[in-house]
Short mmCIF file of C-alpha atoms and ligand atoms in Angstrom, two decimals:
data_model
loop_
_atom_site.label_atom_id
_atom_site.label_comp_id
_atom_site.label_asym_id
_atom_site.label_seq_id
_atom_site.Cartn_x
_atom_site.Cartn_y
_atom_site.Cartn_z
CA MET Y 27 54.73 29.46 -60.53
CA ALA Y 28 57.28 32.21 -59.79
CA ASP Y 29 60.78 30.98 -58.96
CA VAL Y 30 60.92 31.86 -55.26
CA ASN Y 31 62.11 30.47 -51.96
CA LEU Y 32 61.19 31.08 -48.36
CA LYS Y 33 63.84 33.48 -47.07
CA ALA Y 34 62.82 33.73 -43.40
CA GLN Y 35 59.95 32.78 -41.13
CA ARG Y 36 58.92 32.88 -37.51
CA TYR Y 37 55.55 32.79 -35.82
CA GLY Y 38 53.97 32.69 -32.40
CA LYS Y 39 51.66 34.59 -30.06
CA ARG Y 40 51.92 38.25 -29.29
CA LYS Y 41 50.61 40.26 -26.35
CA VAL Y 42 49.81 37.40 -24.00
CA ARG Y 43 48.72 39.20 -20.83
CA LEU Y 44 49.47 37.71 -17.46
CA VAL Y 45 49.31 38.60 -13.77
CA LYS Y 46 51.18 36.46 -11.25
CA VAL Y 47 50.54 36.78 -7.53
CA VAL Y 48 52.99 35.44 -4.96
CA ARG Y 49 51.46 34.85 -1.51
CA HIS Y 50 53.75 34.72 1.51
CA ALA Y 51 52.90 32.93 4.76
CA ASN Y 52 52.96 36.26 6.67
CA GLY Y 53 50.10 37.63 4.56
CA ARG Y 54 52.26 39.81 2.34
CA GLN Y 55 51.56 39.38 -1.37
CA GLU Y 56 53.57 40.29 -4.47
CA LEU Y 57 52.22 41.16 -7.90
CA ALA Y 58 53.74 41.15 -11.39
CA GLU Y 59 51.86 42.14 -14.55
CA LEU Y 60 53.47 41.12 -17.83
CA THR Y 61 52.71 41.11 -21.52
CA ALA Y 62 54.53 38.38 -23.46
CA THR Y 63 55.29 37.82 -27.11
CA VAL Y 64 56.79 34.44 -28.02
CA LEU Y 65 57.85 33.57 -31.56
CA LEU Y 66 59.38 30.33 -32.85
CA ALA Y 67 61.66 29.71 -35.81
CA GLY Y 68 62.98 26.40 -37.08
CA ASP Y 69 61.79 23.55 -39.24
CA PHE Y 70 58.44 25.09 -40.07
CA GLU Y 71 59.07 25.71 -43.78
CA ALA Y 72 56.57 23.06 -44.88
CA SER Y 73 53.73 24.89 -43.16
CA TYR Y 74 54.34 27.79 -45.54
CA THR Y 75 55.49 26.06 -48.71
CA GLU Y 76 53.64 22.71 -48.57
CA ALA Y 77 50.58 23.73 -46.50
CA ASP Y 78 51.66 20.98 -44.08
CA ASN Y 79 50.89 21.69 -40.40
CA LYS Y 80 52.45 18.51 -38.96
CA LYS Y 81 55.23 20.38 -37.16
CA VAL Y 82 53.29 23.49 -36.22
CA VAL Y 83 52.97 24.12 -32.49
CA ALA Y 84 49.69 26.05 -32.44
CA THR Y 85 50.03 29.64 -31.32
CA ASP Y 86 47.19 28.83 -28.94
CA SER Y 87 49.45 26.19 -27.34
CA ILE Y 88 52.28 28.72 -27.17
CA LYS Y 89 49.95 31.02 -25.22
CA ASN Y 90 48.89 28.16 -22.91
CA THR Y 91 52.54 27.30 -22.31
CA VAL Y 92 53.25 30.82 -21.06
CA TYR Y 93 50.50 30.40 -18.45
CA VAL Y 94 51.66 26.90 -17.46
CA LEU Y 95 55.25 28.12 -17.01
CA ALA Y 96 54.00 31.08 -14.95
CA LYS Y 97 52.10 28.61 -12.77
CA LYS Y 98 55.14 26.35 -12.31
CA SER Y 99 57.56 29.25 -11.65
CA THR Y 100 57.81 30.61 -8.12
CA GLN Y 101 57.77 34.08 -9.67
CA VAL Y 102 57.92 35.66 -13.13
CA VAL Y 103 60.35 38.43 -12.21
CA PRO Y 104 62.98 39.51 -12.99
CA ILE Y 105 61.43 39.26 -16.45
CA GLU Y 106 64.77 38.19 -17.94
CA GLN Y 107 64.69 34.98 -15.85
CA PHE Y 108 61.13 34.20 -16.95
CA ALA Y 109 62.06 34.91 -20.59
CA LEU Y 110 64.90 32.37 -20.23
CA THR Y 111 62.46 29.85 -18.75
CA ILE Y 112 60.09 30.29 -21.70
CA ALA Y 113 62.80 30.09 -24.36
CA GLU Y 114 64.49 27.06 -22.81
CA HIS Y 115 61.16 25.25 -22.51
CA PHE Y 116 60.52 25.47 -26.27
CA LEU Y 117 64.10 24.51 -27.19
CA ARG Y 118 63.98 21.48 -24.86
CA THR Y 119 60.48 20.35 -25.82
CA TYR Y 120 60.61 20.61 -29.63
CA ASP Y 121 63.72 19.41 -31.47
CA HIS Y 122 62.65 21.20 -34.62
CA VAL Y 123 62.63 24.61 -32.91
CA ALA Y 124 65.91 26.31 -33.77
CA GLN Y 125 65.30 29.74 -32.29
CA VAL Y 126 62.93 31.29 -29.76
CA TRP Y 127 62.25 35.00 -29.57
CA VAL Y 128 60.68 36.24 -26.35
CA GLU Y 129 59.67 39.78 -25.56
CA LEU Y 130 58.33 40.60 -22.10
CA GLU Y 131 57.03 43.93 -20.92
CA GLN Y 132 56.34 44.60 -17.25
CA ARG Y 133 53.91 47.21 -16.02
CA PRO Y 134 55.14 48.51 -12.65
CA TRP Y 135 52.67 48.36 -9.75
CA ASP Y 136 53.75 50.13 -6.56
CA ARG Y 137 52.70 48.87 -3.16
CA MET Y 138 50.25 51.25 -1.49
CA VAL Y 139 51.33 53.02 1.67
CA ILE Y 140 48.36 53.42 4.02
CA ASN Y 141 48.82 55.20 7.36
CA ASN Y 142 52.59 55.15 6.74
CA GLN Y 143 52.50 51.35 6.43
CA ALA Y 144 53.29 49.35 3.30
CA HIS Y 145 50.02 47.61 2.51
CA PRO Y 146 50.27 43.79 2.28
CA HIS Y 147 48.13 43.32 -0.83
CA SER Y 148 47.13 46.67 -2.41
CA PHE Y 149 48.96 48.37 -5.25
CA THR Y 150 48.78 51.51 -7.35
CA GLN Y 151 49.76 52.35 -10.92
CA ASN Y 152 51.47 55.70 -10.95
CA LYS Y 153 54.29 55.22 -13.40
CA GLY Y 154 54.07 55.60 -17.14
CA TRP Y 155 57.20 53.66 -17.98
CA ARG Y 156 57.45 49.95 -18.73
CA ARG Y 157 60.34 47.59 -18.12
CA THR Y 158 61.16 45.33 -21.08
CA THR Y 159 63.36 42.49 -22.19
CA GLN Y 160 63.94 40.95 -25.61
CA LEU Y 161 65.60 37.57 -25.64
CA VAL Y 162 66.69 35.51 -28.64
CA ALA Y 163 67.79 31.95 -27.86
CA THR Y 164 69.42 30.03 -30.72
CA ARG Y 165 70.15 26.32 -30.67
CA LYS Y 166 73.82 25.63 -31.35
CA ALA Y 167 74.80 23.04 -33.93
CA GLY Y 168 76.73 20.08 -32.51
CA SER Y 169 77.35 21.52 -29.07
CA GLU Y 170 78.42 18.73 -26.78
CA GLY Y 171 80.28 18.50 -23.53
CA THR Y 172 80.69 21.60 -21.46
CA SER Y 173 79.24 24.28 -23.71
CA ALA Y 174 75.58 25.31 -23.40
CA PRO Y 175 73.27 23.86 -26.10
CA TRP Y 176 72.03 27.30 -27.08
CA SER Y 177 73.23 30.89 -27.09
CA VAL Y 178 71.09 33.65 -25.71
CA VAL Y 179 71.15 37.33 -26.64
CA ILE Y 180 69.34 39.53 -24.11
CA GLU Y 181 68.56 43.19 -24.53
CA SER Y 182 66.69 44.70 -21.60
CA GLY Y 183 65.49 48.19 -20.92
CA PHE Y 184 62.64 50.54 -20.22
CA HIS Y 185 60.59 52.88 -22.34
CA ASP Y 186 58.21 55.79 -21.89
CA LEU Y 187 59.99 57.39 -18.93
CA CYS Y 188 58.72 60.98 -19.25
CA VAL Y 189 61.13 63.54 -17.79
CA LEU Y 190 61.27 67.32 -17.94
CA LYS Y 191 63.62 69.97 -16.52
CA THR Y 192 62.78 73.65 -16.45
CA THR Y 193 66.40 74.86 -16.68
CA GLY Y 194 69.91 73.45 -16.97
CA SER Y 195 69.62 72.87 -20.71
CA ALA Y 196 71.12 74.87 -23.59
CA PHE Y 197 71.60 74.47 -27.31
CA SER Y 198 73.96 76.64 -29.35
CA GLY Y 199 76.84 76.51 -31.82
CA PHE Y 200 74.91 74.48 -34.41
CA VAL Y 201 75.00 75.01 -38.20
CA ARG Y 202 73.61 78.41 -39.22
CA ASP Y 203 72.72 78.67 -42.88
CA GLN Y 204 69.85 79.73 -45.15
CA TYR Y 205 67.61 77.03 -43.57
CA THR Y 206 68.12 78.12 -39.96
CA THR Y 207 65.50 79.99 -37.99
CA LEU Y 208 66.15 78.50 -34.50
CA SER Y 209 67.74 80.92 -32.03
CA GLU Y 210 70.61 79.83 -29.85
CA THR Y 211 69.57 79.38 -26.24
CA ASN Y 212 71.47 79.03 -22.97
CA ASP Y 213 68.33 78.20 -20.99
CA ARG Y 214 65.44 76.11 -22.26
CA ILE Y 215 62.98 73.51 -21.04
CA LEU Y 216 64.18 69.99 -21.80
CA CYS Y 217 61.51 67.31 -22.06
CA THR Y 218 61.87 63.77 -23.31
CA ASN Y 219 60.38 60.33 -23.19
CA VAL Y 220 63.31 58.03 -22.53
CA GLN Y 221 63.78 54.72 -24.28
CA ASN Y 222 66.86 53.05 -22.82
CA SER Y 223 68.08 49.51 -23.44
CA TRP Y 224 71.22 47.53 -22.69
CA LYS Y 225 72.60 44.41 -24.30
CA LEU Y 226 74.14 41.75 -22.07
CA ALA Y 227 77.79 40.93 -22.73
CA SER Y 228 77.38 37.19 -22.16
CA THR Y 229 75.41 34.89 -24.44
CA ASP Y 230 75.91 31.88 -22.15
CA PRO Y 231 72.59 30.97 -20.50
CA ARG Y 232 74.38 29.67 -17.43
CA VAL Y 233 76.07 33.04 -16.90
CA LEU Y 234 72.81 34.86 -17.65
CA ARG Y 235 70.96 32.75 -15.07
CA MET Y 236 73.38 34.10 -12.44
CA THR Y 237 73.05 37.73 -13.56
CA ASP Y 238 71.47 40.31 -11.25
CA PHE Y 239 69.08 41.87 -13.80
CA ASP Y 240 67.39 44.06 -11.20
CA HIS Y 241 70.75 45.65 -10.39
CA LEU Y 242 71.30 46.47 -14.08
CA PHE Y 243 67.83 47.97 -14.31
CA ASP Y 244 68.21 49.97 -11.06
CA THR Y 245 71.64 51.29 -12.10
CA SER Y 246 70.51 52.30 -15.56
CA MET Y 247 67.33 53.94 -14.27
CA ALA Y 248 69.27 55.80 -11.55
CA HIS Y 249 71.86 57.13 -14.02
CA THR Y 250 69.16 58.13 -16.49
CA THR Y 251 67.26 60.22 -13.96
CA ARG Y 252 70.28 61.61 -12.09
CA ILE Y 253 72.23 62.65 -15.18
CA PHE Y 254 69.12 64.07 -16.84
CA ALA Y 255 68.48 66.17 -13.71
CA ASP Y 256 72.05 67.20 -12.83
CA ASP Y 257 73.77 67.50 -16.21
CA ASN Y 258 74.22 71.03 -17.46
CA SER Y 259 73.05 69.86 -20.84
CA VAL Y 260 74.55 71.45 -23.96
CA SER Y 261 72.49 69.12 -26.19
CA VAL Y 262 70.35 66.02 -25.98
CA GLN Y 263 73.18 64.20 -27.77
CA ALA Y 264 75.77 65.02 -25.07
CA THR Y 265 73.39 64.15 -22.21
CA LEU Y 266 72.45 60.84 -23.85
CA TYR Y 267 76.14 59.92 -24.18
CA ARG Y 268 76.76 60.64 -20.49
CA ILE Y 269 73.89 58.40 -19.42
CA ALA Y 270 75.07 55.51 -21.62
CA THR Y 271 78.70 55.92 -20.54
CA ALA Y 272 77.90 55.94 -16.82
CA THR Y 273 75.78 52.79 -17.20
CA LEU Y 274 78.56 50.96 -19.06
CA ARG Y 275 81.12 52.10 -16.48
CA ASP Y 276 79.10 50.69 -13.57
CA CYS Y 277 77.74 47.53 -15.16
CA PRO Y 278 80.44 45.17 -16.47
CA ALA Y 279 77.70 42.70 -17.49
CA ILE Y 280 76.50 45.14 -20.15
CA ALA Y 281 78.21 45.25 -23.57
CA GLU Y 282 76.32 48.16 -25.07
CA ALA Y 283 73.69 50.73 -24.18
CA SER Y 284 71.21 52.25 -26.64
CA LEU Y 285 69.07 55.28 -26.00
CA ALA Y 286 66.43 57.06 -28.04
CA LEU Y 287 65.44 60.49 -26.74
CA PRO Y 288 62.76 62.51 -28.46
CA ASN Y 289 63.36 66.22 -27.93
CA ILE Y 290 59.80 67.23 -27.08
CA HIS Y 291 59.72 70.92 -27.83
CA ILE Y 292 58.25 73.35 -25.32
CA PHE Y 293 58.80 76.83 -26.72
CA GLY Y 294 58.24 80.27 -25.18
CA VAL Y 295 55.07 82.07 -26.28
CA ASP Y 296 55.55 85.40 -28.04
CA LEU Y 297 53.66 87.87 -25.81
CA ALA Y 298 55.29 91.00 -27.26
CA PRO Y 299 52.07 91.87 -29.18
CA PHE Y 300 50.44 92.27 -25.76
CA GLY Y 301 53.27 94.40 -24.41
CA LEU Y 302 54.36 91.57 -22.08
CA ALA Y 303 58.00 90.55 -21.63
CA ASN Y 304 58.30 86.74 -22.07
CA THR Y 305 61.89 86.18 -23.18
CA GLY Y 306 65.23 85.66 -21.42
CA ALA Y 307 64.93 86.14 -17.65
CA ASP Y 308 61.22 87.00 -18.06
CA LEU Y 309 60.30 83.74 -19.82
CA ASP Y 310 57.72 81.75 -17.88
CA VAL Y 311 54.86 80.98 -20.28
CA TYR Y 312 55.51 78.20 -22.78
CA LYS Y 313 53.56 76.16 -25.30
CA PRO Y 314 54.21 72.44 -25.63
CA VAL Y 315 54.40 71.36 -29.28
CA SER Y 316 52.73 68.00 -29.96
CA ASP Y 317 54.58 67.36 -33.22
CA PRO Y 318 57.14 67.34 -34.61
CA SER Y 319 59.79 66.50 -32.04
CA GLY Y 320 63.51 65.93 -32.46
CA LEU Y 321 64.69 62.34 -32.10
CA ILE Y 322 68.21 61.69 -30.87
CA SER Y 323 69.42 58.09 -30.64
CA ALA Y 324 72.72 56.31 -30.21
CA THR Y 325 74.30 53.03 -29.18
CA VAL Y 326 77.42 53.17 -27.05
CA GLN Y 327 79.55 50.06 -26.74
CA ARG Y 328 82.43 49.06 -24.55
CA ALA Y 329 85.72 49.57 -26.37
CA LYS Y 330 87.26 46.22 -27.36
CA ALA Y 331 90.28 45.40 -25.25
CA ARG Y 332 93.49 45.97 -27.22
CA LEU Y 333 95.54 42.81 -27.50
O1 URC L 427 69.72 69.07 -28.07
C1 URC L 427 69.39 69.34 -29.24
N1 URC L 427 69.97 68.68 -30.28
C2 URC L 427 69.66 68.95 -31.58
O2 URC L 427 70.22 68.32 -32.52
C3 URC L 427 68.67 69.93 -31.82
N2 URC L 427 68.13 70.44 -32.96
C4 URC L 427 67.21 71.38 -32.58
O3 URC L 427 66.48 72.02 -33.37
N3 URC L 427 67.17 71.49 -31.22
C5 URC L 427 68.09 70.60 -30.73
N4 URC L 427 68.45 70.29 -29.46
#
């Protein structure tokens, strides 16, 4: 037998799909569609090393638990609150669970407007982006008295927000050497598929329970779209930094913001062989390039206070 040891382990159920409907007395109904992944870590070593399942909570039971908690919860949004509910359930119920990892993704359904009236129970899917949260709750050793029995790291965000602007974007002044063929441009199409996430400053579940997660989402989404649209972009890098900085400025509850912006290239078509002007002020026919794309990513954190 090789001399080895189990370095790390976690297990659970991924992609548990769930729809929760909330019915109000006045006939208005709410809808939330989520996909959940829940993984447990803790005293499960024997299931790997000794083939002993005594302490294993079946992944099927983990899936069932998500549905039971959805049933018992008035609502499953904001997703951060439901993620806390799931994590705390497993930490409370099983002493041998040391850490719970929850990822929730919400698919946005918009209420239909029929004859200028918000419809009470009909919805439409017209957004490509998804709202997400990743939560890691870790049991604290020997925490008594006033401190919470576990710490919780939450990183929320959204992904797949497709945005494009037809002007207001430039790129010049970059390295020119024997590998360079790209021309400098003071006017190009900018197209990206935004992935934006923000890490909460607090790890105290009691503080997190009081946090207005929808406000953080709304603020981050608003800055992302407004700055993308209004910024006279000199590069994806500089625009990304402005989005992250504005979000941190307006959301004290956030410790850091991370963005990943593919630079989806849409280049002008060379129509000179046909005697047609399609450059500079005449440029209006482009070809989107499927691959490759640039990929610009960064994490911006709040500067530590100087003591
Ligand atoms: O905004 C940009 N940043 C880059 O780093 C880069 N590189 C490139 O080819 N085009 C662009 N655009």
